[in-house]
Amino acid sequence: MNVTELRGVLARTLTAMPSHADELRKLDAALGDGDLGITVESGSNAAFAALADLDDAADIELVLRVAAKAFSTANPSTFAALIGGGVLAASKTVTGKTELAREDALEIGEAVAARIAERGNAKLGDKTVLDALIPSLDTLRGINGNSDDPLAAMIDTAAASVEETSHLQSAKGRASWMQERSVGHPDAGATAYLRFLQELRANWSS
């Protein structure tokens, strides 16, 4: 995928993400303060506008960096800061590149996960976005080129992982205050990541 194709699919995906705001708000309200829907909607709109302002000479690092900063500053939430910081860290893995291969996508995802884990002091099993992100990256890594639709395989893994978060007790953020009462609810951040993957695939070649 070249940088023009990347900008196109990101623009279409960011345009679609606000349609999930109400679902994410309800999921987050069951565990926290219910602001995740607003975060995703305002962040996606801001990132879309920022990408539209870029000139045609922008490389992939700049595309990711601009989108990350716009998403993180559009809303003063922890989720926005973590996702923005993760994508900003990932932008440094593609310096100077104008084409993306599967290996680059994996490296970007790994950088996002590592930064979120570091800044959020979170790990797999804490019932966060990492509980869908990390398993989906494991799936991408395991495919090793032996799939015509690696994104579909990542979505399948992420969907199963979101379901698994229903059985976990929240260990981070406001949701952790609920302790055992957090069990029975899927994690909203992990669900947001799943919706992003689904929209990314739906808008891949539109």
Short mmCIF file of C-alpha atoms in Angstrom, two decimals:
data_model
loop_
_atom_site.label_atom_id
_atom_site.label_comp_id
_atom_site.label_asym_id
_atom_site.label_seq_id
_atom_site.Cartn_x
_atom_site.Cartn_y
_atom_site.Cartn_z
CA MET A 1 0.00 0.00 0.00
CA ASN A 2 1.42 3.40 -0.91
CA VAL A 3 0.95 6.61 1.05
CA THR A 4 -1.90 7.83 -1.16
CA GLU A 5 -3.81 4.59 -0.68
CA LEU A 6 -3.12 4.73 3.07
CA ARG A 7 -4.47 8.27 3.33
CA GLY A 8 -7.58 7.21 1.43
CA VAL A 9 -8.40 4.20 3.57
CA LEU A 10 -7.65 6.12 6.78
CA ALA A 11 -9.92 8.98 5.70
CA ARG A 12 -12.81 6.61 4.93
CA THR A 13 -12.28 4.69 8.18
CA LEU A 14 -12.10 7.85 10.30
CA THR A 15 -15.29 9.08 8.65
CA ALA A 16 -17.06 5.83 9.60
CA MET A 17 -15.86 5.60 13.22
CA PRO A 18 -18.31 8.18 14.70
CA SER A 19 -21.16 5.81 13.77
CA HIS A 20 -19.98 3.62 16.66
CA ALA A 21 -19.92 6.44 19.20
CA ASP A 22 -23.25 5.57 20.83
CA GLU A 23 -22.36 1.88 21.20
CA LEU A 24 -19.00 2.80 22.76
CA ARG A 25 -20.60 5.36 25.06
CA LYS A 26 -23.01 2.74 26.42
CA LEU A 27 -20.26 0.16 26.90
CA ASP A 28 -18.04 2.68 28.66
CA ALA A 29 -20.92 3.93 30.82
CA ALA A 30 -21.34 0.41 32.18
CA LEU A 31 -17.73 0.43 33.42
CA GLY A 32 -16.63 4.06 33.64
CA ASP A 33 -17.67 7.58 32.83
CA GLY A 34 -19.12 6.93 29.39
CA ASP A 35 -16.87 9.35 27.53
CA LEU A 36 -15.30 6.86 25.13
CA GLY A 37 -17.90 7.46 22.44
CA ILE A 38 -17.16 11.19 22.54
CA THR A 39 -13.42 10.51 22.48
CA VAL A 40 -13.64 8.29 19.41
CA GLU A 41 -16.02 10.64 17.59
CA SER A 42 -14.10 13.86 18.26
CA GLY A 43 -10.72 12.21 17.75
CA SER A 44 -11.72 10.61 14.46
CA ASN A 45 -13.19 13.88 13.16
CA ALA A 46 -10.06 15.80 14.18
CA ALA A 47 -7.69 13.25 12.62
CA PHE A 48 -9.72 13.26 9.38
CA ALA A 49 -9.53 17.07 9.18
CA ALA A 50 -5.79 17.07 9.93
CA LEU A 51 -5.08 14.51 7.20
CA ALA A 52 -7.15 16.49 4.71
CA ASP A 53 -4.90 19.50 5.33
CA LEU A 54 -1.70 17.60 4.49
CA ASP A 55 -0.10 18.23 1.12
CA ASP A 56 0.53 15.45 -1.38
CA ALA A 57 4.23 15.19 -0.48
CA ALA A 58 3.54 13.83 3.03
CA ASP A 59 5.18 10.48 3.77
CA ILE A 60 3.74 7.75 5.98
CA GLU A 61 5.53 8.96 9.12
CA LEU A 62 3.97 12.40 8.75
CA VAL A 63 0.52 10.94 8.05
CA LEU A 64 0.63 8.89 11.26
CA ARG A 65 2.19 11.71 13.30
CA VAL A 66 -0.41 14.27 12.25
CA ALA A 67 -3.31 11.85 12.83
CA ALA A 68 -1.94 10.89 16.26
CA LYS A 69 -1.57 14.48 17.45
CA ALA A 70 -5.02 15.43 16.20
CA PHE A 71 -6.67 12.43 17.86
CA SER A 72 -4.94 12.95 21.21
CA THR A 73 -5.62 16.69 21.44
CA ALA A 74 -9.26 16.56 20.31
CA ASN A 75 -10.42 15.27 23.69
CA PRO A 76 -8.71 15.36 27.13
CA SER A 77 -9.32 11.68 27.92
CA THR A 78 -6.90 8.96 28.94
CA PHE A 79 -7.92 6.81 25.95
CA ALA A 80 -7.17 9.65 23.53
CA ALA A 81 -3.76 10.22 25.11
CA LEU A 82 -2.89 6.51 25.02
CA ILE A 83 -3.99 5.95 21.42
CA GLY A 84 -2.43 9.19 20.21
CA GLY A 85 0.81 8.42 22.03
CA GLY A 86 0.85 4.90 20.63
CA VAL A 87 0.37 5.99 17.03
CA LEU A 88 2.93 8.77 17.49
CA ALA A 89 5.48 6.20 18.67
CA ALA A 90 4.55 3.97 15.72
CA SER A 91 5.16 6.79 13.24
CA LYS A 92 8.86 6.60 14.08
CA THR A 93 9.02 3.02 12.75
CA VAL A 94 8.22 4.16 9.20
CA THR A 95 10.49 7.18 8.81
CA GLY A 96 10.97 8.07 5.16
CA LYS A 97 8.65 5.33 3.87
CA THR A 98 6.02 5.88 1.18
CA GLU A 99 5.00 2.20 0.92
CA LEU A 100 3.70 -0.17 3.61
CA ALA A 101 4.20 -3.95 3.66
CA ARG A 102 2.70 -6.51 6.06
CA GLU A 103 5.90 -6.36 8.12
CA ASP A 104 5.52 -2.58 8.46
CA ALA A 105 1.91 -2.95 9.63
CA LEU A 106 3.02 -5.45 12.25
CA GLU A 107 5.81 -3.14 13.42
CA ILE A 108 3.36 -0.24 13.66
CA GLY A 109 0.93 -2.33 15.71
CA GLU A 110 3.67 -3.55 18.01
CA ALA A 111 4.89 0.00 18.60
CA VAL A 112 1.35 1.14 19.42
CA ALA A 113 0.87 -1.74 21.89
CA ALA A 114 4.26 -1.18 23.54
CA ARG A 115 3.61 2.53 24.03
CA ILE A 116 0.12 1.96 25.44
CA ALA A 117 1.47 -0.67 27.83
CA GLU A 118 4.22 1.70 28.95
CA ARG A 119 2.16 4.85 29.39
CA GLY A 120 -0.85 3.06 30.79
CA ASN A 121 1.21 0.70 32.94
CA ALA A 122 -1.05 -2.01 31.56
CA LYS A 123 -0.61 -5.58 30.45
CA LEU A 124 -2.59 -8.33 28.78
CA GLY A 125 -5.46 -9.38 31.06
CA ASP A 126 -6.03 -5.95 32.64
CA LYS A 127 -9.19 -5.55 30.52
CA THR A 128 -8.04 -2.75 28.24
CA VAL A 129 -7.61 -2.17 24.51
CA LEU A 130 -4.45 -4.31 24.76
CA ASP A 131 -6.62 -7.41 25.27
CA ALA A 132 -7.80 -7.16 21.65
CA LEU A 133 -4.78 -5.42 20.14
CA ILE A 134 -2.07 -7.85 21.26
CA PRO A 135 -3.88 -11.10 20.25
CA SER A 136 -4.72 -9.64 16.83
CA LEU A 137 -1.04 -8.79 16.31
CA ASP A 138 -0.14 -12.33 17.33
CA THR A 139 -2.50 -13.54 14.58
CA LEU A 140 -0.90 -11.24 12.00
CA ARG A 141 2.56 -12.40 13.05
CA GLY A 142 1.52 -16.05 12.83
CA ILE A 143 0.06 -15.75 9.34
CA ASN A 144 3.53 -15.07 7.96
CA GLY A 145 2.21 -14.29 4.48
CA ASN A 146 0.01 -17.39 4.28
CA SER A 147 -3.35 -15.64 3.97
CA ASP A 148 -5.19 -13.68 1.31
CA ASP A 149 -7.04 -11.69 3.97
CA PRO A 150 -4.89 -11.14 7.08
CA LEU A 151 -7.12 -8.28 8.22
CA ALA A 152 -10.12 -10.63 8.36
CA ALA A 153 -8.09 -13.03 10.51
CA MET A 154 -7.12 -10.17 12.83
CA ILE A 155 -10.79 -9.16 13.12
CA ASP A 156 -11.82 -12.70 14.02
CA THR A 157 -9.20 -12.78 16.77
CA ALA A 158 -10.09 -9.31 18.05
CA ALA A 159 -13.81 -10.17 18.15
CA ALA A 160 -13.14 -13.30 20.21
CA SER A 161 -10.80 -11.31 22.45
CA VAL A 162 -13.44 -8.63 23.09
CA GLU A 163 -15.85 -11.37 24.13
CA GLU A 164 -13.20 -12.74 26.48
CA THR A 165 -12.86 -9.35 28.19
CA SER A 166 -16.40 -9.87 29.51
CA HIS A 167 -14.97 -12.52 31.81
CA LEU A 168 -12.19 -10.30 33.14
CA GLN A 169 -12.17 -7.90 36.07
CA SER A 170 -11.03 -4.39 35.15
CA ALA A 171 -7.62 -3.52 36.57
CA LYS A 172 -7.08 -0.06 35.12
CA GLY A 173 -8.76 3.32 35.15
CA ARG A 174 -12.15 4.23 36.50
CA ALA A 175 -13.47 0.77 35.59
CA SER A 176 -11.16 -0.80 38.20
CA TRP A 177 -13.18 0.93 40.93
CA MET A 178 -16.04 -1.47 40.16
CA GLN A 179 -13.83 -4.46 41.03
CA GLU A 180 -15.82 -7.73 40.59
CA ARG A 181 -18.86 -5.80 39.31
CA SER A 182 -16.87 -5.09 36.13
CA VAL A 183 -17.12 -8.78 35.19
CA GLY A 184 -19.86 -9.43 32.64
CA HIS A 185 -19.19 -6.34 30.53
CA PRO A 186 -16.94 -6.25 27.42
CA ASP A 187 -14.20 -3.66 27.50
CA ALA A 188 -15.12 -0.50 25.57
CA GLY A 189 -11.54 0.28 24.48
CA ALA A 190 -11.06 -3.23 23.08
CA THR A 191 -14.40 -2.87 21.30
CA ALA A 192 -13.30 0.46 19.79
CA TYR A 193 -10.22 -1.26 18.38
CA LEU A 194 -12.39 -4.04 16.92
CA ARG A 195 -14.67 -1.48 15.27
CA PHE A 196 -11.59 0.29 13.83
CA LEU A 197 -10.35 -2.96 12.28
CA GLN A 198 -13.79 -3.71 10.86
CA GLU A 199 -14.11 -0.25 9.33
CA LEU A 200 -10.55 -0.45 8.03
CA ARG A 201 -11.39 -3.66 6.16
CA ALA A 202 -14.78 -2.39 4.95
CA ASN A 203 -13.15 0.74 3.53
CA TRP A 204 -9.93 -0.89 2.30
CA SER A 205 -10.67 -0.58 -1.40
CA SER A 206 -13.78 1.61 -1.53
#
